[in-house]
Short mmCIF file of C-alpha atoms in Angstrom, two decimals:
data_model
loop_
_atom_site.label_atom_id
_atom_site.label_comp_id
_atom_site.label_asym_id
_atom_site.label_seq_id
_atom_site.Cartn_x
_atom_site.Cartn_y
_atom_site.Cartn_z
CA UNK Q 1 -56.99 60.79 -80.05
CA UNK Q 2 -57.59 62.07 -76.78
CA UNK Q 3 -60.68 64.57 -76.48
CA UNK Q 4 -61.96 66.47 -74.08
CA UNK Q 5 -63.83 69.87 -73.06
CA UNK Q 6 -63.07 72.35 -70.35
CA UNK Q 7 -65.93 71.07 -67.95
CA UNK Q 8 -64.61 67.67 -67.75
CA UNK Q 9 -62.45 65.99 -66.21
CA UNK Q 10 -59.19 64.80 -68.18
CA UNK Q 11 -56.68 62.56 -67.47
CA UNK Q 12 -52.89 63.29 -66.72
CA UNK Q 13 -50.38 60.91 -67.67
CA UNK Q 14 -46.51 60.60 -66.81
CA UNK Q 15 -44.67 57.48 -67.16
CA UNK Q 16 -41.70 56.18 -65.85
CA UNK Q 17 -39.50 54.00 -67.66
CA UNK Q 18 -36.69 51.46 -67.17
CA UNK Q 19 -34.30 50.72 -69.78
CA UNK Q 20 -32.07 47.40 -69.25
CA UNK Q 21 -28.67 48.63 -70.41
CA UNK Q 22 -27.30 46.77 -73.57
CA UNK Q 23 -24.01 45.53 -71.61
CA UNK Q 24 -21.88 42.57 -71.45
CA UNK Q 25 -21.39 42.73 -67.75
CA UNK Q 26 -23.70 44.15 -64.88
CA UNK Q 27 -23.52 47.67 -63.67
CA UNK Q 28 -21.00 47.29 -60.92
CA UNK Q 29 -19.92 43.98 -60.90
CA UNK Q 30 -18.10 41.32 -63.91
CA UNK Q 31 -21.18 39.17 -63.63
CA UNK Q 32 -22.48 38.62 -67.48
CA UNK Q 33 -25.78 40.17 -68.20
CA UNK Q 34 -27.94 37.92 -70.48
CA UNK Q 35 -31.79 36.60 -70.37
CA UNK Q 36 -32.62 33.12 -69.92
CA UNK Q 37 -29.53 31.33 -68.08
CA UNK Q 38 -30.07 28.89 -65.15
CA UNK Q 39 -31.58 30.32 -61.84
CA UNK Q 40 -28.60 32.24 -60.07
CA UNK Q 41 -25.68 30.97 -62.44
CA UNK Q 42 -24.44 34.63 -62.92
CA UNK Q 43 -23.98 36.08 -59.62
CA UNK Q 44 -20.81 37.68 -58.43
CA UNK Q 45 -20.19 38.23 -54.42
CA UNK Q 46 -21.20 41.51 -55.40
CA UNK Q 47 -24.42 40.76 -56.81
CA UNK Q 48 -25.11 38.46 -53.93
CA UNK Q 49 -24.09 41.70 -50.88
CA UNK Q 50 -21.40 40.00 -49.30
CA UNK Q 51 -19.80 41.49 -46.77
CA UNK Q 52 -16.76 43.68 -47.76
CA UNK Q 53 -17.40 43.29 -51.56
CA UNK Q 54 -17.42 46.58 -53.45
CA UNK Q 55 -19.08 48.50 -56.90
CA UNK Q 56 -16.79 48.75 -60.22
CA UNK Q 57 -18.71 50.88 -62.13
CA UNK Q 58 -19.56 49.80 -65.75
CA UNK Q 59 -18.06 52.37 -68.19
CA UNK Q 60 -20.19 50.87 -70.80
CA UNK Q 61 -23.26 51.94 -69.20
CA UNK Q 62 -22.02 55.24 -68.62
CA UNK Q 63 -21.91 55.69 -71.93
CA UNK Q 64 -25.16 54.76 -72.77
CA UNK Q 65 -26.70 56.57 -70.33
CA UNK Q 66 -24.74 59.88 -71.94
CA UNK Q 67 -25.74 58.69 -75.38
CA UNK Q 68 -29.16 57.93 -74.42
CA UNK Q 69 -29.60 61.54 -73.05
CA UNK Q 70 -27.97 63.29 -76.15
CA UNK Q 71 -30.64 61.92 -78.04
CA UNK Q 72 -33.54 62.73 -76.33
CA UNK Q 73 -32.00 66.16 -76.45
CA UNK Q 74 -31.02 66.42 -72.26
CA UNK Q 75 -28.26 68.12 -70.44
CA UNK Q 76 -25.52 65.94 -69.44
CA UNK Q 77 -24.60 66.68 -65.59
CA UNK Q 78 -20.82 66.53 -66.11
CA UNK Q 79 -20.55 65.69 -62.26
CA UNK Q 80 -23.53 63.38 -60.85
CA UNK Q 81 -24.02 61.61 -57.43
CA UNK Q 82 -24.86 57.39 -56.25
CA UNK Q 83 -27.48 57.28 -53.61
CA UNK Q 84 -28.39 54.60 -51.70
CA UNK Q 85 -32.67 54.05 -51.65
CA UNK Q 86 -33.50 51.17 -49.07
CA UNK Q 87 -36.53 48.76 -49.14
CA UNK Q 88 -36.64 45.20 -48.30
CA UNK Q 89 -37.67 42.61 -50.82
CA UNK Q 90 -36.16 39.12 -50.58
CA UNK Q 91 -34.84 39.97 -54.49
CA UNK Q 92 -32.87 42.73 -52.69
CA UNK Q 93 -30.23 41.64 -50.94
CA UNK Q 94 -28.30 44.46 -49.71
CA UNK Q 95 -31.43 45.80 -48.63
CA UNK Q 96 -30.89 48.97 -50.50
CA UNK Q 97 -30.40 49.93 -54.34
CA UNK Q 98 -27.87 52.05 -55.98
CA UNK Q 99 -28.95 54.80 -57.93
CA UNK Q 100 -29.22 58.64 -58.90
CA UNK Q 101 -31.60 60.24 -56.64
CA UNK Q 102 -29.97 63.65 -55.90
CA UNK Q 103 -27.75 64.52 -59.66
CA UNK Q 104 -28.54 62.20 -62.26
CA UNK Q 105 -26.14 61.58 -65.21
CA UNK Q 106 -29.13 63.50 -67.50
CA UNK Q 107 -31.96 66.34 -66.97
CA UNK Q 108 -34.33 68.38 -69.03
CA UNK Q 109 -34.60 66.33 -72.09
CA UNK Q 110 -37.92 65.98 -74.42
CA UNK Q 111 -38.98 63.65 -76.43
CA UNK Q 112 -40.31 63.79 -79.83
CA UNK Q 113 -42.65 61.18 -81.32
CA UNK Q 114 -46.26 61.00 -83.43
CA UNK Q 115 -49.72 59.59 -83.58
CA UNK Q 116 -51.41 59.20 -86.54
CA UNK Q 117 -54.95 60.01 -86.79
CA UNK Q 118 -57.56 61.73 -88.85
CA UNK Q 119 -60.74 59.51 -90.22
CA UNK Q 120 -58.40 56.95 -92.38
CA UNK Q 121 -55.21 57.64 -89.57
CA UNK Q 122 -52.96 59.34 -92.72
CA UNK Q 123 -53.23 62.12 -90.70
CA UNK Q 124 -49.36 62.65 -88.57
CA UNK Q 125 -49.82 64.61 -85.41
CA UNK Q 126 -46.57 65.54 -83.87
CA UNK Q 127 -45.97 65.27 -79.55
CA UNK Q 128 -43.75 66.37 -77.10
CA UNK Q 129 -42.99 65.10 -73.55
CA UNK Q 130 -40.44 66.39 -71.22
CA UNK Q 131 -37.94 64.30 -69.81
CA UNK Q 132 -37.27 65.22 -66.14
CA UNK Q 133 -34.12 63.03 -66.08
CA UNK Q 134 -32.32 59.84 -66.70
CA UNK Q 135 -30.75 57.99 -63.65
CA UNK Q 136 -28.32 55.10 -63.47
CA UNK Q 137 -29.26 52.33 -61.48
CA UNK Q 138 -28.85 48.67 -60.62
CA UNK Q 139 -31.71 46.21 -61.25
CA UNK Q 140 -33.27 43.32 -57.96
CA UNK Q 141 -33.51 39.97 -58.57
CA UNK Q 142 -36.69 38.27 -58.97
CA UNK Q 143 -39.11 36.57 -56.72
CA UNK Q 144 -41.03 33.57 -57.80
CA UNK Q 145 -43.97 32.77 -55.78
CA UNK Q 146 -44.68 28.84 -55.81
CA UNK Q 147 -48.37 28.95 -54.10
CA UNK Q 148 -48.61 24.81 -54.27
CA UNK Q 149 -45.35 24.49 -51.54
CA UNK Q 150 -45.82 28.18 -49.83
CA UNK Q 151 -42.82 29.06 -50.59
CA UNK Q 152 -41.22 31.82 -52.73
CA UNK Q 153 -37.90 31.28 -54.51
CA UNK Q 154 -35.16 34.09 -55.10
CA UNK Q 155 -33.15 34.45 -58.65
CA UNK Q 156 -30.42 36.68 -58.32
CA UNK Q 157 -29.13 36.60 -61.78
CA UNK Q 158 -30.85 40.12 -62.77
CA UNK Q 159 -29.61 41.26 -59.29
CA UNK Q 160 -27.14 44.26 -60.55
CA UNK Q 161 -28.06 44.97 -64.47
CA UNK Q 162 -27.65 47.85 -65.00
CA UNK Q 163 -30.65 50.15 -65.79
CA UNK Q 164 -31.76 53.48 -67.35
CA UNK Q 165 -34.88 55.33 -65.21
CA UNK Q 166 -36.54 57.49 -67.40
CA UNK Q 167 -38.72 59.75 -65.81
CA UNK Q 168 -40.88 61.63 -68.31
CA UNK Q 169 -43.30 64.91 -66.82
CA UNK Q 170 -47.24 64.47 -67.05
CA UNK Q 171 -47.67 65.64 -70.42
CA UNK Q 172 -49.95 63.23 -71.72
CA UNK Q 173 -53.38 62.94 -71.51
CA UNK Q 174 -54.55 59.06 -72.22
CA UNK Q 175 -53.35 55.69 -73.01
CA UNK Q 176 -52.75 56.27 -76.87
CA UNK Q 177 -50.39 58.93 -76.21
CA UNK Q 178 -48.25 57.47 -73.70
CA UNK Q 179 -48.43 54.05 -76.04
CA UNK Q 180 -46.93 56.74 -78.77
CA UNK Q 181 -44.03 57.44 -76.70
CA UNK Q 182 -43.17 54.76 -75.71
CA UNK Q 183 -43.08 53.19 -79.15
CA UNK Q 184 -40.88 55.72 -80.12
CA UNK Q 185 -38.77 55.85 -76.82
CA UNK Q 186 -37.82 51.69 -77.82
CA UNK Q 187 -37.16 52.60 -81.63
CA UNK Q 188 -34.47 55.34 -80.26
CA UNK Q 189 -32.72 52.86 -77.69
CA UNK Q 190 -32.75 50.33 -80.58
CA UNK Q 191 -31.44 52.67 -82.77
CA UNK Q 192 -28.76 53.67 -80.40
CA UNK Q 193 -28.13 50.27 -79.54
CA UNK Q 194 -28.07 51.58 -76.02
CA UNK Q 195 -31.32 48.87 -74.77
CA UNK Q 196 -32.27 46.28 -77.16
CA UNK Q 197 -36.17 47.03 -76.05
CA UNK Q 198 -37.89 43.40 -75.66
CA UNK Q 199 -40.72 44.02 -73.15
CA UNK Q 200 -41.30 40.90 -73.32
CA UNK Q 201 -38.27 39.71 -71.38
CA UNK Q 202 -38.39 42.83 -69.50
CA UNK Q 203 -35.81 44.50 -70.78
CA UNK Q 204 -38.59 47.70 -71.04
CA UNK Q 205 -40.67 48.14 -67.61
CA UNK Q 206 -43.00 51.28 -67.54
CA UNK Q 207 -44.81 52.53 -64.60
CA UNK Q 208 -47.74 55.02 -65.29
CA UNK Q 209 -48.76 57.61 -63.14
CA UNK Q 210 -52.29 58.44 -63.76
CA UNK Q 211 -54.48 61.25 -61.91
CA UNK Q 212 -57.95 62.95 -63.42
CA UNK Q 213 -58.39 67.13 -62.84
CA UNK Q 214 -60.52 70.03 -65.22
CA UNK Q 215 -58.33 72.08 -67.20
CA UNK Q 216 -57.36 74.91 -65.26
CA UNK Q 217 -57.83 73.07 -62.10
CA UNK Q 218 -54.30 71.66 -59.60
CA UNK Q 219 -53.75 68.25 -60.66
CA UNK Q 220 -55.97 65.12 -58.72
CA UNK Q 221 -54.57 62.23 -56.49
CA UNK Q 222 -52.54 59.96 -58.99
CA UNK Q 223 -51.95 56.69 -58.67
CA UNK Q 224 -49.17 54.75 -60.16
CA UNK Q 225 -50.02 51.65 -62.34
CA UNK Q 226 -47.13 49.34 -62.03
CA UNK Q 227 -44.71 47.01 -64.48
CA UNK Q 228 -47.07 47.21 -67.48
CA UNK Q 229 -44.76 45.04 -69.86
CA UNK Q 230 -46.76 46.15 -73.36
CA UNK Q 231 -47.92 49.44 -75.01
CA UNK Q 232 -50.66 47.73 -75.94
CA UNK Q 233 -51.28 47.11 -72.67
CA UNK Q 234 -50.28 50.66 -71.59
CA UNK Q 235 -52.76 52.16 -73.09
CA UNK Q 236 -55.49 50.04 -71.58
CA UNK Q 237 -54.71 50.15 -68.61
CA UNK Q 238 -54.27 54.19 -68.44
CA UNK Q 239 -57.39 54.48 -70.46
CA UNK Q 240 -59.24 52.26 -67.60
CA UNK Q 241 -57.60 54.06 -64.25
CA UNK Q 242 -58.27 57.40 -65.77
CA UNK Q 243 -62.15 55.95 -65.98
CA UNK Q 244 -61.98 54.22 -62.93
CA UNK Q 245 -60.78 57.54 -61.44
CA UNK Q 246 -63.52 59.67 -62.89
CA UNK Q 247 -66.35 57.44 -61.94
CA UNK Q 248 -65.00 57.52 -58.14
CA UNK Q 249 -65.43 61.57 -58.34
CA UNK Q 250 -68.19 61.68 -60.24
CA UNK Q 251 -70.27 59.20 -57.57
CA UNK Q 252 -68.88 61.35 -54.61
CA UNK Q 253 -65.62 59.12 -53.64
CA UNK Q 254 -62.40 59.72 -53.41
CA UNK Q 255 -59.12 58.79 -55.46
CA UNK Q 256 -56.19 57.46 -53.26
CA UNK Q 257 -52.57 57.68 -53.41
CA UNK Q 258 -51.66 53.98 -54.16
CA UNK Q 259 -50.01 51.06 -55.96
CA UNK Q 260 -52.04 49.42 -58.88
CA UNK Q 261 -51.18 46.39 -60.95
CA UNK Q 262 -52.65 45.82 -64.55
CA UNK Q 263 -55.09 42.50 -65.41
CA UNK Q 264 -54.86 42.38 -68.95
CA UNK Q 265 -57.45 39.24 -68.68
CA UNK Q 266 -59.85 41.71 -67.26
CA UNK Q 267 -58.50 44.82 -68.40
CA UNK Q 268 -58.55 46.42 -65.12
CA UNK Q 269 -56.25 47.52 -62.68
CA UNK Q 270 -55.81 46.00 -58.83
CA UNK Q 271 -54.53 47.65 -55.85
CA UNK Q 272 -51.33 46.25 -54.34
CA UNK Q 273 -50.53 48.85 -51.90
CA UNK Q 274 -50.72 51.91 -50.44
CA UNK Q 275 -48.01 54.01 -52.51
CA UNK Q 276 -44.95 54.62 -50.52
CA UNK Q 277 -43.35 58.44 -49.91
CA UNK Q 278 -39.84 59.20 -50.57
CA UNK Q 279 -39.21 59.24 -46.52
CA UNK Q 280 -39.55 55.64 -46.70
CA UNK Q 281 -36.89 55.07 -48.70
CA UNK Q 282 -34.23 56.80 -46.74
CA UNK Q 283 -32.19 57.92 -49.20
CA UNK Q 284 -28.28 58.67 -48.78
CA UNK Q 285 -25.29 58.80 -50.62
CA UNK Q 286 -23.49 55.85 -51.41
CA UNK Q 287 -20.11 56.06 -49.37
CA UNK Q 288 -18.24 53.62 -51.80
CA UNK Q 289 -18.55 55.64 -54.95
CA UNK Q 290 -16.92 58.99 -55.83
CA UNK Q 291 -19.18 61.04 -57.51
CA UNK Q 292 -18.90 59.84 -61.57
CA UNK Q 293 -17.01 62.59 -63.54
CA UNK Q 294 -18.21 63.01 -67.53
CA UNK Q 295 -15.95 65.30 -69.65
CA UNK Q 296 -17.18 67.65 -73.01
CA UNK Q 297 -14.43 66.88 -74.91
CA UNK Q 298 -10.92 66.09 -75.17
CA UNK Q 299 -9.22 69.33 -74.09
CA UNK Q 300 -11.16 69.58 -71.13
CA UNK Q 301 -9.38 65.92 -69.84
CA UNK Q 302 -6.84 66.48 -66.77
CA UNK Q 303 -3.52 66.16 -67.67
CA UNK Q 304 -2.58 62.94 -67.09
CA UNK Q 305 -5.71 61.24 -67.32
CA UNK Q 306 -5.98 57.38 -69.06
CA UNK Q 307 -8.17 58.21 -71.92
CA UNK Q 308 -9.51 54.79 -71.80
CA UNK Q 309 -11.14 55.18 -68.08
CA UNK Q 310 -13.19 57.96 -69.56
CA UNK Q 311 -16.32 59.36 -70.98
CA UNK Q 312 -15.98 62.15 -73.44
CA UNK Q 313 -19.61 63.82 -74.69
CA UNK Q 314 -18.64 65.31 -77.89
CA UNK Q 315 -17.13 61.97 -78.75
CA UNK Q 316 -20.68 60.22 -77.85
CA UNK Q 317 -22.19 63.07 -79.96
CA UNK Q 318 -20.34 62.29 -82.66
CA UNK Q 319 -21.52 58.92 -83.06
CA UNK Q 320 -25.50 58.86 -82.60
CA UNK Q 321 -26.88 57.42 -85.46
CA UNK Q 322 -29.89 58.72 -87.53
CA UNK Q 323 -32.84 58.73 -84.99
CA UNK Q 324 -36.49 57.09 -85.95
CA UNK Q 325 -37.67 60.89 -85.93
CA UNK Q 326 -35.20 62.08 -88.46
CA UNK Q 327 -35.74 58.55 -90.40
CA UNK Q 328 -39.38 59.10 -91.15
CA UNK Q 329 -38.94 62.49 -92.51
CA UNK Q 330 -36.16 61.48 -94.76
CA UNK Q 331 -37.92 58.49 -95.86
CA UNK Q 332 -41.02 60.56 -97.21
CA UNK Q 333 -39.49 63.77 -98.53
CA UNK Q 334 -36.64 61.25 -100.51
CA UNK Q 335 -38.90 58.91 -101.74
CA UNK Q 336 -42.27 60.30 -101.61
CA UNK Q 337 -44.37 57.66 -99.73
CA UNK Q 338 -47.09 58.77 -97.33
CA UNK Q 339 -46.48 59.13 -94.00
CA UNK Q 340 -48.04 56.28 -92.65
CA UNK Q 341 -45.89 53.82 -94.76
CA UNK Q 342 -42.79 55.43 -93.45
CA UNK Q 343 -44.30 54.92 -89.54
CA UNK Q 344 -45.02 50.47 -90.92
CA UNK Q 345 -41.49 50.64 -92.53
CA UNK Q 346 -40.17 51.73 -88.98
CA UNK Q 347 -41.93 49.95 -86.87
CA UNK Q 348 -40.42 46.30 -88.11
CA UNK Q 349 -36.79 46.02 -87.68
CA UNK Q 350 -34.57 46.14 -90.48
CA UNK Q 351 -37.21 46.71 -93.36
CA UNK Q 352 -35.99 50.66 -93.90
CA UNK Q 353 -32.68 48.91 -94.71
CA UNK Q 354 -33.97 46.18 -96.66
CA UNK Q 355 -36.78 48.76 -98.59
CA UNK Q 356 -33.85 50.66 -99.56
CA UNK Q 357 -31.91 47.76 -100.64
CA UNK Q 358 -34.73 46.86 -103.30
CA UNK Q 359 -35.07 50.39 -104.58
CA UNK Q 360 -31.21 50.19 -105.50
CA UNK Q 361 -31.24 46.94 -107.03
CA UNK Q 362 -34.20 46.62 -109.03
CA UNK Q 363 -34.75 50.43 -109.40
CA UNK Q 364 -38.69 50.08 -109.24
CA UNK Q 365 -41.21 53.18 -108.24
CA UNK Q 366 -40.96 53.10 -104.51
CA UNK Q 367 -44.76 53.89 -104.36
CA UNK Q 368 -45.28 50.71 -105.72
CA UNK Q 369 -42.13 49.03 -103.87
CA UNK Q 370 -43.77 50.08 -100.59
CA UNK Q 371 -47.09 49.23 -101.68
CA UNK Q 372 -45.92 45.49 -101.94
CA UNK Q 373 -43.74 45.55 -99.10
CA UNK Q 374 -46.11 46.75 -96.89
CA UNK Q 375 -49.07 44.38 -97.89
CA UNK Q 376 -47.70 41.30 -99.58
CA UNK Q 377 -44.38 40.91 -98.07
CA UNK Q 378 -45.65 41.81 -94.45
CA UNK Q 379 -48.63 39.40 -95.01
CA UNK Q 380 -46.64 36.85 -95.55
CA UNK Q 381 -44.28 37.44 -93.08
CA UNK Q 382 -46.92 37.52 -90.74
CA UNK Q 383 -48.89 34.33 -92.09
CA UNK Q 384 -45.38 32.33 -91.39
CA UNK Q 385 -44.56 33.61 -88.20
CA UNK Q 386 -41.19 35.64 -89.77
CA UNK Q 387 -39.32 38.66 -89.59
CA UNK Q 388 -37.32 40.86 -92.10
CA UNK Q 389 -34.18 40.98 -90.23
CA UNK Q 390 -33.94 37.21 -89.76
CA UNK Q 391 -35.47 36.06 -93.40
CA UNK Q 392 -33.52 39.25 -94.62
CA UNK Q 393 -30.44 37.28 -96.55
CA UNK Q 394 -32.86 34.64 -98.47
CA UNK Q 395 -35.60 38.16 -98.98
CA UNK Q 396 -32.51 39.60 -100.59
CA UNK Q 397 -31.56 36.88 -102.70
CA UNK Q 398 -31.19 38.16 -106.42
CA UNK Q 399 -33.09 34.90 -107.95
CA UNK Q 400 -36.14 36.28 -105.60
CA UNK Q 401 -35.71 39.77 -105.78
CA UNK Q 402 -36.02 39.40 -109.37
CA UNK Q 403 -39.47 37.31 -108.55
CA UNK Q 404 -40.90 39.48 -106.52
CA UNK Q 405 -40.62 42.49 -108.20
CA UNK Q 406 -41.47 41.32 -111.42
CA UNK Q 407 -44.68 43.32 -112.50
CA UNK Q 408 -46.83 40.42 -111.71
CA UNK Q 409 -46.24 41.40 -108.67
CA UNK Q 410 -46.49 44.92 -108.18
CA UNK Q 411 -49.00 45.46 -110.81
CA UNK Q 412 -51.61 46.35 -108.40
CA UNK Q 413 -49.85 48.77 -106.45
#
């Protein structure tokens, strides 16, 4: 846990996230959205900013933008604004990037999530971060540097996904909390279905701002650590800038406003650049979309309207599913196991669903179900590079269940 007194200096934390939307198609254009396909095999005229080519917004990610802010408990703007924010990268085409600068689709959310810690971490300690907003936007291509010919080579095919910003205040003090959130920020998109969550294909980015100041004291200089692609890695490299930062002060330097990249091989962070201000970007609206129009609930549509080019909210509401949050509690109060097993049974997708499945078939304790699903099943799992939810058919096979749960096997538990 973080821990600090009132003479020292303490680290401030806010992160901001991007979400690839779970969507067949890009955010304003037809092109399919998918990971691994041939260098620029799915790019539209659109994608590619040529000349008199025009957004279709994606009512798919509209709707998981709403859904996305219901459940991290925001208000939904019912009217909210495209802006234009220009930079020039060679993965940017258009030389500008749609997005939400002035009304996003979402504001004033928090989220909700847990560390456990104590001397044997049984010990839950609920968190809260704010969420300042959630803002649709469209995703660059990507740049691939090839040092051996000089010569960098563009891949449009990400050019246009669609993405969720997340901006969450700085509410959190070091690496292990913002790890926390973010943990529990993926289990809610996956549990929406709204971003699948793989960090490793980038489908979560977070950027963490990082500053040091006393309690009591107006906030330091932050920097902003860029494109960390772990928690894991998250929290070391928040952990290290807030060091780095408090070793500058404390030796008489001073902290500057700038761009830092993460080495996880030596667990540092880099400059890049000098951090760029929001002049730079030149913001203004974008003049070839109307401002995008969310309704509350069915008697509040125009007469007139085709249903099927909406977004209702209350019909979004209606169908969030049972969030990670909720989950936990449910999972200890019903069946009594400790806390911590209800964070392991979370944590690996589809073993709540398959845990329950075994307590209905074979009607066992679940302190002692747990007990072997959570050491011998995950051991093994682990030992033959597996997971439940694509071994879960054979795991569930009645000739094994029976095996498994025979009391040779649970004996010990």
């Amino acid at each position: 846990m973080c821990l600090s007194s009132p003479q020292q200096l303490v680290g401030v934390v806010g992160l901001e996230v991007h979400a690839q939307i779970n969507s067949n198609t890009k955010l304003f254009s037809s092109s399919p959205a998918r990971f691994s396909a041939p260098p620029n095999s799915l790019v539209s005229f659109f994608d590619a900013s040529l000349p008199g080519t025009l957004p279709v917004l994606n009512k798919q990610c509209v709707e998981a933008a709403v859904m996305t802010g219901l459940a991290l408990n925001c208000t939904i703007n019912k009217k909210s604004l495209f802006d234009r924010k220009h930079y020039f990268y060679a993965d940017l085409p258009a030389g500008y990037q749609i997005t939400q600068q002035r009304r996003p689709i979402a504001v004033d959310g928090v989220l909700s999530y847990s560390l456990l810690g104590g001397k044997t971490r049984n010990q839950v300690i609920r968190k809260r971060v704010h969420i300042k907003q959630i803002q649709l936007e469209q995703d660059s291509g990507k740049s691939l540097h090839d040092d051996a010919r000089s010569q960098t080579l563009i891949d449009l095919n990400r050019a246009g996904v669609g993405l969720m910003e997340l901006v969450m205040e700085p509410d959190m003090s070091c690496g292990e909390e913002a790890a926390a959130a973010v943990r529990e920020l993926q289990l809610i998109l996956q549990a929406l279905g709204t971003c699948q969550g793989n960090m490793s294909e980038g489908q979560l980015r977070v950027d963490a701002n990082v500053s040091v100041h006393r309690p009591g004291e107006p906030l330091g200089v932050r920097t902003e650590v860029k494109n960390i692609n772990s928690a894991r890695y998250l929290a070391r490299a928040i952990d290290y800038e807030i060091q780095r930062q408090i070793e500058v002060l404390q030796n008489g330097g001073t902290v500057h406003n700038e761009t830092r990249a993460y080495d996880s091989k030596s667990g540092e962070t880099i400059p890049m650049r000098d951090k760029e201000g929001l002049q730079d970007y030149r913001f203004m609206p974008e003049p070839n979309l109307p401002p995008l129009i969310v309704y509350e609930d069915d008697a509040s549509l125009p007469t007139g309207i085709d249903a099927c080019q909406t977004v209702v909210v209350q019909k979004i509401k209606e169908a969030l599913p049972e969030l990670p949050g909720v989950k936990r509690d449910r999972l200890v109060q019903t069946y009594g196991i400790l806390p911590e097993h209800s964070f392991t049974l979370l944590n690996e997708d589809g073993l709540v669903e398959y845990f329950e499945a075994l307590l209905k078939a074979t009607k066992k304790e679940p302190r002692k179900v747990i007990g072997w699903v959570t050491n011998d099943l995950l051991g093994h799992l682990k030992r033959h590079d597996m997971s439940v939810k694509t071994s879960r058919n054979a795991l569930l096979n009645t000739q094994q269940r029976t095996l498994i749960l025979s009391n040779k096997f649970i004996q010990a538990h």
